[in-house]
XYZ file of C-alpha atoms in Angstrom:
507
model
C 25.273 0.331 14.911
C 24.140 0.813 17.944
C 21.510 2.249 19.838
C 24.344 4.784 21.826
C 21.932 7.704 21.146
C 17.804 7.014 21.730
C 16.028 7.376 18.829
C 13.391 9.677 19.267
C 10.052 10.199 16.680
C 7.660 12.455 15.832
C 4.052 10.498 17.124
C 1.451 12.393 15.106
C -1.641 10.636 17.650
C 0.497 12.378 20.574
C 1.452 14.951 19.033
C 5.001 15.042 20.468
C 8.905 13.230 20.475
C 8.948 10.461 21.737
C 11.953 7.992 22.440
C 11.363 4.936 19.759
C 11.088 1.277 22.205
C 9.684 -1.520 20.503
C 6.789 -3.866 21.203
C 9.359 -7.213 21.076
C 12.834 -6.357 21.824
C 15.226 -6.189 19.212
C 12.725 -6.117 16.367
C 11.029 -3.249 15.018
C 7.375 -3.268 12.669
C 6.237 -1.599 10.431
C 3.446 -1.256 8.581
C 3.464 1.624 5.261
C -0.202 2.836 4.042
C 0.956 1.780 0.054
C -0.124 3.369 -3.655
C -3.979 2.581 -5.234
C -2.784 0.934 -8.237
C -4.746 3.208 -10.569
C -2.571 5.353 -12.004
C 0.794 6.048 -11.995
C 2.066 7.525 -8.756
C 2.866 11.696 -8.498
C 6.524 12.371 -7.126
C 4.610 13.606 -4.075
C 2.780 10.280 -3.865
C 6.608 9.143 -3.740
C 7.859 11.173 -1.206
C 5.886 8.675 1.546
C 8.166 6.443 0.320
C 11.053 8.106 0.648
C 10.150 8.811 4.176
C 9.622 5.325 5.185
C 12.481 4.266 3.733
C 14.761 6.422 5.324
C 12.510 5.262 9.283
C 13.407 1.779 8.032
C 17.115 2.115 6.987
C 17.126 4.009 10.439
C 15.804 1.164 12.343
C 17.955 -0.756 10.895
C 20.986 1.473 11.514
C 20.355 1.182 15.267
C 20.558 -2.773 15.110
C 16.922 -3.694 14.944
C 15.413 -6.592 13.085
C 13.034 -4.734 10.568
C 9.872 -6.354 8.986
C 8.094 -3.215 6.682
C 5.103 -4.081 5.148
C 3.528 -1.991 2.571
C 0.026 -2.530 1.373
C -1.034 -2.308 -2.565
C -4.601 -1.290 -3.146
C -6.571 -3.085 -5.462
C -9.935 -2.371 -4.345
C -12.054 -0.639 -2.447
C -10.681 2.865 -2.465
C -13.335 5.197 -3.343
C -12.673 8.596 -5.425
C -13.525 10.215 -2.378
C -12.169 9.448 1.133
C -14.834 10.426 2.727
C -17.540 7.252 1.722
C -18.815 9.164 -1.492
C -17.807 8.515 -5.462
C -17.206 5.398 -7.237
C -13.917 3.176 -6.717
C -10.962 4.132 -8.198
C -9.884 1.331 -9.507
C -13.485 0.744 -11.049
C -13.543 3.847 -12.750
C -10.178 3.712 -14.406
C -11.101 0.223 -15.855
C -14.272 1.598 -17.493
C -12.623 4.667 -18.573
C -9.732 2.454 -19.758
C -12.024 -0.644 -21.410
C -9.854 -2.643 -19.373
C -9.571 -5.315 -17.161
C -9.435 -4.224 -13.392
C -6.911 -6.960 -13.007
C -4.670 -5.604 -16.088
C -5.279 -1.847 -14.604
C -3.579 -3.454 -11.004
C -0.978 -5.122 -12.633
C 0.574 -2.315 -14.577
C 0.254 0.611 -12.341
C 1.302 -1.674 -9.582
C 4.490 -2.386 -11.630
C 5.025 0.658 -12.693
C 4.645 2.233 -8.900
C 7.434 -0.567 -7.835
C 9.954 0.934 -10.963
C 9.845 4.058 -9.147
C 10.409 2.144 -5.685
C 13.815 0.706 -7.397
C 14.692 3.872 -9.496
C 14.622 6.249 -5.747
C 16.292 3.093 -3.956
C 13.669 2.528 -2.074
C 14.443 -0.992 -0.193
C 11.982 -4.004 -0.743
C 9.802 -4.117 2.575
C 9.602 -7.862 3.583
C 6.298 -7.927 2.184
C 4.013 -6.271 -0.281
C 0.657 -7.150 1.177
C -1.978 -7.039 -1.933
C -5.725 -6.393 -0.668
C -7.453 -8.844 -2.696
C -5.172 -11.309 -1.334
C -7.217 -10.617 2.068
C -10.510 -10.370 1.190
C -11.868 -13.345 3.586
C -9.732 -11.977 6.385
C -11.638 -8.861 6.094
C -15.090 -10.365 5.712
C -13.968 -12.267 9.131
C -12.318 -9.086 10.882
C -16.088 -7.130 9.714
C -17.787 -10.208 11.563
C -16.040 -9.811 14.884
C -17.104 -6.103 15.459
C -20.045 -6.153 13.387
C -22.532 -7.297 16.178
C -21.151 -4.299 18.714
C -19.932 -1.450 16.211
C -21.493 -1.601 13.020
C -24.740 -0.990 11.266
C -26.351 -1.939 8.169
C -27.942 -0.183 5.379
C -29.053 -0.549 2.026
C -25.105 0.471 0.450
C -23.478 -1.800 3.130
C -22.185 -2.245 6.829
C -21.206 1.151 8.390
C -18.964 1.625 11.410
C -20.448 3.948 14.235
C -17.954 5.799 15.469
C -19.614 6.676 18.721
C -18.854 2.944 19.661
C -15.359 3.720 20.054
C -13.388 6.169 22.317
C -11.304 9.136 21.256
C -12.976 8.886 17.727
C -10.580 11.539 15.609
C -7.751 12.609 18.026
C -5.135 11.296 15.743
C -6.776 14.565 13.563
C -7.929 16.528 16.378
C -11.413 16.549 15.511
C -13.476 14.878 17.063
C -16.871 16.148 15.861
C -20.463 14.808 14.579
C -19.913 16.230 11.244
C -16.266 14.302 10.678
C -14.009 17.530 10.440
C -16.973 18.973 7.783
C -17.144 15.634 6.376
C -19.902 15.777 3.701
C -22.628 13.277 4.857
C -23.528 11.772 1.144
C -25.317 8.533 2.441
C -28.847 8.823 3.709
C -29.169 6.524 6.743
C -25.693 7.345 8.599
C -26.408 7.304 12.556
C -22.868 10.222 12.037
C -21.645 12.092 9.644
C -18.399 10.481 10.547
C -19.758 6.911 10.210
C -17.522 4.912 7.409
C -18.119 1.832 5.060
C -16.902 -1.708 6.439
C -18.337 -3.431 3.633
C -20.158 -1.901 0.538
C -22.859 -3.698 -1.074
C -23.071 -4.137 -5.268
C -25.731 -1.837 -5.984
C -29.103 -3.794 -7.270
C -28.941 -4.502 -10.722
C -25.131 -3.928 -11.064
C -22.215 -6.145 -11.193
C -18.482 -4.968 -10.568
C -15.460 -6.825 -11.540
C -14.048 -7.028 -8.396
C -16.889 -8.328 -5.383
C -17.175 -11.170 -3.249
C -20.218 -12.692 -1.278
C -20.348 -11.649 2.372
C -23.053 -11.781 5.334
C -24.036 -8.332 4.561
C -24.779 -9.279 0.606
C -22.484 -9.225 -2.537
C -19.600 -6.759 -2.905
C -16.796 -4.994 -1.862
C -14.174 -3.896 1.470
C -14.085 -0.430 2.796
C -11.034 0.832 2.023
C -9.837 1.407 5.761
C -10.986 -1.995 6.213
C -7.939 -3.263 3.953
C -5.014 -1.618 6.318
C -6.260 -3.019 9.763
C -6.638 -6.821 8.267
C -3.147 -6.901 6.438
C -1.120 -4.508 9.725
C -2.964 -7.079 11.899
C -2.683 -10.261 10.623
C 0.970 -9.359 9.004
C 2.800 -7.532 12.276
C 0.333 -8.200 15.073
C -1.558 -5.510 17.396
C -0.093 -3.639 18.922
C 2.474 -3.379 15.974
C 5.779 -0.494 16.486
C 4.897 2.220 13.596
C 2.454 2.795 11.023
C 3.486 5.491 8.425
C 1.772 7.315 6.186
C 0.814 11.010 3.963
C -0.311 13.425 5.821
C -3.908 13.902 4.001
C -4.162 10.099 5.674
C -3.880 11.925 9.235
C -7.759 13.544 9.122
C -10.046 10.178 7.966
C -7.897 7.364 6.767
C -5.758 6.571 9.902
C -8.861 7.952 12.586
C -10.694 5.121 10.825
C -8.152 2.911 10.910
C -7.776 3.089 14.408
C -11.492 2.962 15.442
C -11.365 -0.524 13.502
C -8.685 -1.328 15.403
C -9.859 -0.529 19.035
C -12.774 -2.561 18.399
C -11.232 -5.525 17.057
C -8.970 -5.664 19.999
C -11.235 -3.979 22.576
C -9.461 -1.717 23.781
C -9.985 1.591 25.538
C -9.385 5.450 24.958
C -6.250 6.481 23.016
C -4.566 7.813 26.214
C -2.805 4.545 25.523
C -1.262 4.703 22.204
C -1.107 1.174 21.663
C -4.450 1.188 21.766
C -4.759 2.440 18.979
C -2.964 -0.838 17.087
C 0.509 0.609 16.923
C 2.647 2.807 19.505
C 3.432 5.048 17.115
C 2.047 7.018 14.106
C 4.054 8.658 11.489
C 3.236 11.084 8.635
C 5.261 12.859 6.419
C 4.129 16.200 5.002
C 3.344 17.644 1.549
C 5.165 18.143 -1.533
C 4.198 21.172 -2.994
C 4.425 22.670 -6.356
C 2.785 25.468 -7.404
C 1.679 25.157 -11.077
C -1.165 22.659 -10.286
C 0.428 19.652 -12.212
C 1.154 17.289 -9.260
C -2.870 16.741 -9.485
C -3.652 13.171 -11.813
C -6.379 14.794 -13.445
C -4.107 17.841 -14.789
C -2.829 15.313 -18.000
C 1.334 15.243 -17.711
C 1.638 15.350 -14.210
C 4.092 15.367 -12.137
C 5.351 12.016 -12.473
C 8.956 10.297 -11.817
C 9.223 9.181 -15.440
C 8.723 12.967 -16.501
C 11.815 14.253 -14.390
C 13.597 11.450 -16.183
C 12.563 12.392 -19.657
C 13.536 16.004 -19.102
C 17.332 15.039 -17.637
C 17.267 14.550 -14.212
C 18.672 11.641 -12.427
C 16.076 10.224 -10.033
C 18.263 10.197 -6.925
C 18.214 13.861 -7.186
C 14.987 13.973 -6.498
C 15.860 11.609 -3.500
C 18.059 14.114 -2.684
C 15.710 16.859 -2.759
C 13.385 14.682 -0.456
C 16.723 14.436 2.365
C 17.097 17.769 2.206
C 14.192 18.935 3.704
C 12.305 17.339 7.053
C 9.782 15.138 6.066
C 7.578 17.231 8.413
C 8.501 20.078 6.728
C 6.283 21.026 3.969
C 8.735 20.815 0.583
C 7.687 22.907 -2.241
C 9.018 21.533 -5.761
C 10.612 23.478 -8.736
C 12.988 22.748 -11.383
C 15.600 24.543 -10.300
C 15.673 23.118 -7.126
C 15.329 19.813 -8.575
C 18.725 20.860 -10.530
C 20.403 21.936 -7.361
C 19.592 18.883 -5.634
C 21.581 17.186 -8.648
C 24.454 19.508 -8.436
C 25.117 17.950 -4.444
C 24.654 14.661 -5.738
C 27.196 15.328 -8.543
C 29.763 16.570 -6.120
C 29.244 13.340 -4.112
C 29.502 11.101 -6.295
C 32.852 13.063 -8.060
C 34.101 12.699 -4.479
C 32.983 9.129 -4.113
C 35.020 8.332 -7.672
C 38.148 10.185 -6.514
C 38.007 8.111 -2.913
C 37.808 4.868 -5.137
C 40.226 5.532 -7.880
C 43.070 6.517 -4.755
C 41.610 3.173 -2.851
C 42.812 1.105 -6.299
C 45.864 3.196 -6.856
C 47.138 2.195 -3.667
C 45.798 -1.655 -3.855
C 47.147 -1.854 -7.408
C 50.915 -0.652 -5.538
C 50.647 -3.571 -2.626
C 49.295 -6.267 -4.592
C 50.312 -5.431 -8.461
C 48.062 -8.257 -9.747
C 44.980 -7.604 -7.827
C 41.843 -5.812 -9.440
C 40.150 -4.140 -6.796
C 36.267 -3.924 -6.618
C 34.013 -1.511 -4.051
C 30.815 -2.391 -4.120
C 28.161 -0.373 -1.529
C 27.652 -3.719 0.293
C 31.391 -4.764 0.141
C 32.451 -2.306 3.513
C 31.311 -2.466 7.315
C 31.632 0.049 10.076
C 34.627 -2.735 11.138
C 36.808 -1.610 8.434
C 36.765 2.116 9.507
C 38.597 1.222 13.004
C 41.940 2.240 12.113
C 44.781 4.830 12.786
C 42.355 7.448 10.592
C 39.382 6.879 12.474
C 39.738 9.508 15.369
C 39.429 12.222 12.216
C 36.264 10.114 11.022
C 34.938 9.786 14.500
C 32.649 13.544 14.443
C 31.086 13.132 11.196
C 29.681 9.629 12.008
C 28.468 10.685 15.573
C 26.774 14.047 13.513
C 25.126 11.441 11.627
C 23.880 9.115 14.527
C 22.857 12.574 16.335
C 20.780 13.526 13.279
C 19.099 10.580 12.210
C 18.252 10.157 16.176
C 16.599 12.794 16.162
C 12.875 12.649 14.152
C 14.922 11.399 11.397
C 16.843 14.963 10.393
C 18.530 13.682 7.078
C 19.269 17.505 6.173
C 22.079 17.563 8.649
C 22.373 13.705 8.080
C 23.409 14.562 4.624
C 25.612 17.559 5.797
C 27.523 14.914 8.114
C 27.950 12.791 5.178
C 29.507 15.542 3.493
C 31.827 16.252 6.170
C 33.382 13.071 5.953
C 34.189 13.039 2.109
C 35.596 16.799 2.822
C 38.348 15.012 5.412
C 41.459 15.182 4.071
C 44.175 12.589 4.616
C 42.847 9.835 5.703
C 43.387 5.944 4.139
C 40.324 6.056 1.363
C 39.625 2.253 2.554
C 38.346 3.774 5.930
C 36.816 6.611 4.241
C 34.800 4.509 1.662
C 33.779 2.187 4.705
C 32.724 4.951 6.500
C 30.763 6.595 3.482
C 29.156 3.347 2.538
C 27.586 2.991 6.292
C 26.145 6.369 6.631
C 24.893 6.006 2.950
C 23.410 3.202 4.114
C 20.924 5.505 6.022
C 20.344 7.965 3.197
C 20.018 5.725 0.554
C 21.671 7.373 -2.216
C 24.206 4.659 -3.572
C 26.546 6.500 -3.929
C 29.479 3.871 -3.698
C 27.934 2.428 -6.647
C 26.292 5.564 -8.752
C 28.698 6.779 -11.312
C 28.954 9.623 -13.687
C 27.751 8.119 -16.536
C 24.422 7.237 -14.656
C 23.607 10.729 -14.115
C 24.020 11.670 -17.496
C 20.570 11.466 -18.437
C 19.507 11.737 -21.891
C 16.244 14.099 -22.063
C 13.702 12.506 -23.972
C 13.544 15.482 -26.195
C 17.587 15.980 -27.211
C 18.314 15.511 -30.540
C 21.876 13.906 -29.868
C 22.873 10.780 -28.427
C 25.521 10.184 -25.495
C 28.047 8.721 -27.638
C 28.103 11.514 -30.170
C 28.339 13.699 -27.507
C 31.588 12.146 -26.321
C 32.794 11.765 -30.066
C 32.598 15.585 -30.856
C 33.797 16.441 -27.254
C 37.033 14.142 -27.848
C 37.154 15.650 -31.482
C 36.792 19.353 -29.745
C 39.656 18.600 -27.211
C 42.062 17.033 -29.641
C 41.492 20.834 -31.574
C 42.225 22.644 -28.647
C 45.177 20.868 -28.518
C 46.594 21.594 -31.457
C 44.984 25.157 -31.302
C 42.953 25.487 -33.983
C 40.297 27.313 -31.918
C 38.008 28.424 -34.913
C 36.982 24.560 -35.535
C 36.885 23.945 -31.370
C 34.210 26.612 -31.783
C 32.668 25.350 -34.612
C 32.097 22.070 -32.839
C 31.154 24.098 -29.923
C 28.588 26.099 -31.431
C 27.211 22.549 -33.487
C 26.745 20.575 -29.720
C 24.543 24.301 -28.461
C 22.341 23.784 -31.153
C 21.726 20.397 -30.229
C 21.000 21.852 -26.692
C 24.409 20.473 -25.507
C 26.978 23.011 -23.272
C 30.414 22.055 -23.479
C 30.122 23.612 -19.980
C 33.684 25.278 -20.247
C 35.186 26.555 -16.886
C 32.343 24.445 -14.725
C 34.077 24.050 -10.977
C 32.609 20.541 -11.283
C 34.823 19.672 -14.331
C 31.241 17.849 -15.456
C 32.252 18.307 -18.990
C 28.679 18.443 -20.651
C 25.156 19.293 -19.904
C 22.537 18.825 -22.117
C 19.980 21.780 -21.615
């Protein structure tokens, strides 16, 4: 594709759209602020991810070599953002009697089964913190001598060293935005860790020896080393949750200026990239999105109760990802019901596409695979009819990344009616290609999900519903009921009259 219409973003430091032109021409960078590995990851942990994806799938729509990094978090993250509480990953391992090492590796693999489960494309690197650690002790060196103090609990940045301390946040105060000051010594409230010593008398799994004594990176520390070293400053876009807009990312960016010595943040590259990204909150209203509440709100939940999770992908595209987006059920379910419909239409596209291979070349078997079409094949006598809903697209996508019209465009072009299904499916795979919802290769049967809790397997279900049909057939109504009235009180609806034709639901 290319870049016919600008691609403007959303710059959270500047507050305003801005048209997207990268630091090397022809290549776009990226750096993602990734998961602490843990615990699992909330589906509005995962919406950050979904946002990211869809910038990167958008750079690369508009012909730009991509290299996303994401970081993992292995260390240094502290229960609180603001400098005060132990580390995360510390605490889980003692809670857990565990290895810090084994509570990393599982919740780091389980965070990347979500990645694959929303679609989420592999960034061209997954940058893990404690693979840094002597590139941070170095990057701490270079600024210490003009930037940084030392106490007792470690090296502290002083924030009045820097320029434009907070605008990112907009508040650029002593106190850090009513930052609770919880270490005695701090020249500002605002002040943050660099480097935090071992306490005396304690030893942590995960610390390292350092000019400043034995222990640990500030977490903020972690994301300017690996964006650095990894993309090079000033790097194209750095993305992240909103709640990392008030302390994370201001910190980031002091570290950042005085690294490269740079000036105020009237410059935006000054800052260490030109542009800074953050997608809002997913809310939901019963509390249970919180780790602490026991079941949250996980992906793995929305699987166990039924739900496909490229719905919840869908629900993500349906709303700006500056747009606060409140979860509930049943808007999870209608976010499945416009998947369902695109993928029926998707099936219906293919099965015409191999009726009419299967009549011009009776021995072929024809295969369409998401990856097997380009925007080439969509150039023939159909493609004035295609033209609008690919350009509605391209408009959308352009402009902050508006994947709720994106997705309406999308559904334009299955709605076109006769037009060769080749062109169409080539057409469908490239703007999927920017929504990210595989739908050339999701079927029927994968959105079928079996709740954890049903008491009834897939295969019966289909057994019963062939044994119901081949009733109704020969009329015997009283046993189609009976079979009916057996698959309801295994919480399956036979789903009789549904405009979908989806056959079965379980409840």
């Amino acid at each position: 594709m290319t870049d016919a219409v600008p691609l403007k973003l959303f710059n959270s430091l500047t507050r305003k759209l801005e048209t997207f032109e990268p630091v090397h021409p022809g290549e776009a960078r990226v750096y993602t602020c990734g998961p602490t590995v843990y615990n699992y990851p909330h589906i509005g942990n995962m919406r950050a991810y979904v946002f990211a994806d869809v910038l990167g799938r958008t750079l690369s729509w508009k012909g730009y070599k991509l290299t996303h990094i994401i970081n993992i978090t292995d260390v240094g993250h502290l229960t609180d953002d603001a400098d005060a509480g132990e580390d995360k990953m510390e605490k889980m391992a003692a809670e857990r009697a565990q290895s810090i090492w084994d509570i990393a590796k599982h919740y780091t693999e389980a965070y990347w089964a979500d990645v694959k489960a929303l679609n989420i494309r592999e960034p061209a690197k997954w940058s893990v913190a404690t693979d840094y650690i002597q590139e941070m002790i170095d990057f701490a060196k270079s600024i210490a001598d003009k930037h940084c103090y030392e106490l007792d609990s470690g090296l502290y940045f002083d924030v009045s060293t820097v320029d434009d301390y907070g605008r990112l946040a907009r508040a650029v105060t002593d106190e850090g935005e009513g930052r609770i000051d919880a270490v005695e010594g701090k020249r500002n409230g605002a002040d943050f860790a660099i480097w935090r010593k071992t306490p005396p008398g304690e030893k942590r799994q995960m610390e390292w020896d350092s000019p400043w004594g034995k222990g640990a990176p500030g977490w903020h520390l972690e994301c300017s080393v690996m964006g650095g070293k990894l993309l090079g400053f000033p790097f194209d876009i750095h993305t992240g949750g909103i709640d990392h807009r008030e302390i994370h990312h201001p910190n980031e960016i002091a570290q950042n200026q005085a690294f490269c010595c740079t000036n105020g943040l009237d410059v935006a590259e000054n800052s260490g990239a030109r542009i800074w990204m953050h997608n809002n909150f997913l809310v939901e209203r019963s509390g249970k999105m919180s780790k602490s509440a026991g079941e949250f709100l996980r992906l793995q939940l929305l699987i166990d109760k039924g739900y496909h999770p490229l719905a919840y992908r869908m629900m993500c595209l349906q709303a700006h990802y500056r747009s606060e987006l409140e979860f509930s059920w049943e808007g999870l379910g209608a976010a499945l019901t416009r998947l369902k419909r695109m993928v029926m239409a998707v099936e219906t596209l293919k099965a015409r596409h191999a009726e009419l291979v299967s009549a011009s070349m009776p021995n072929s078997e024809p295969s369409v695979r998401s990856d097997g079409w380009t925007l080439k094949q969509v150039q023939g006598d159909d493609w004035g009819k295609l033209q609008a809903s690919l350009d509605k697209l391209d408009v959308a996508i352009s402009d902050d990344l508006n994947t709720a019209i994106a997705l309406t465009a999308l559904e334009d072009a299955l709605a076109t009616k006769k037009v060769d299904p080749a062109q169409k499916l080539a057409l469908v795979a490239a703007m999927d290609s920017v929504l990210g919802l595989d739908l050339l290769n999701l079927t029927r049967a994968d959105l079928r999900i079996r709740p954890k809790s049903a008491q009834i397997t897939g295969a019966e279900i289909e057994e019963a519903l062939a044994r119901r049909k081949s009733a109704r057939a020969e009329k015997d109504f009283a046993a189609s009921d009976a079979i009916r009235n057996e698959l309801a009180a295994k919480g399956v609806d036979a789903m009789d009259g549904d405009p979908l034709g989806w056959e079965w639901k379980l409840d």
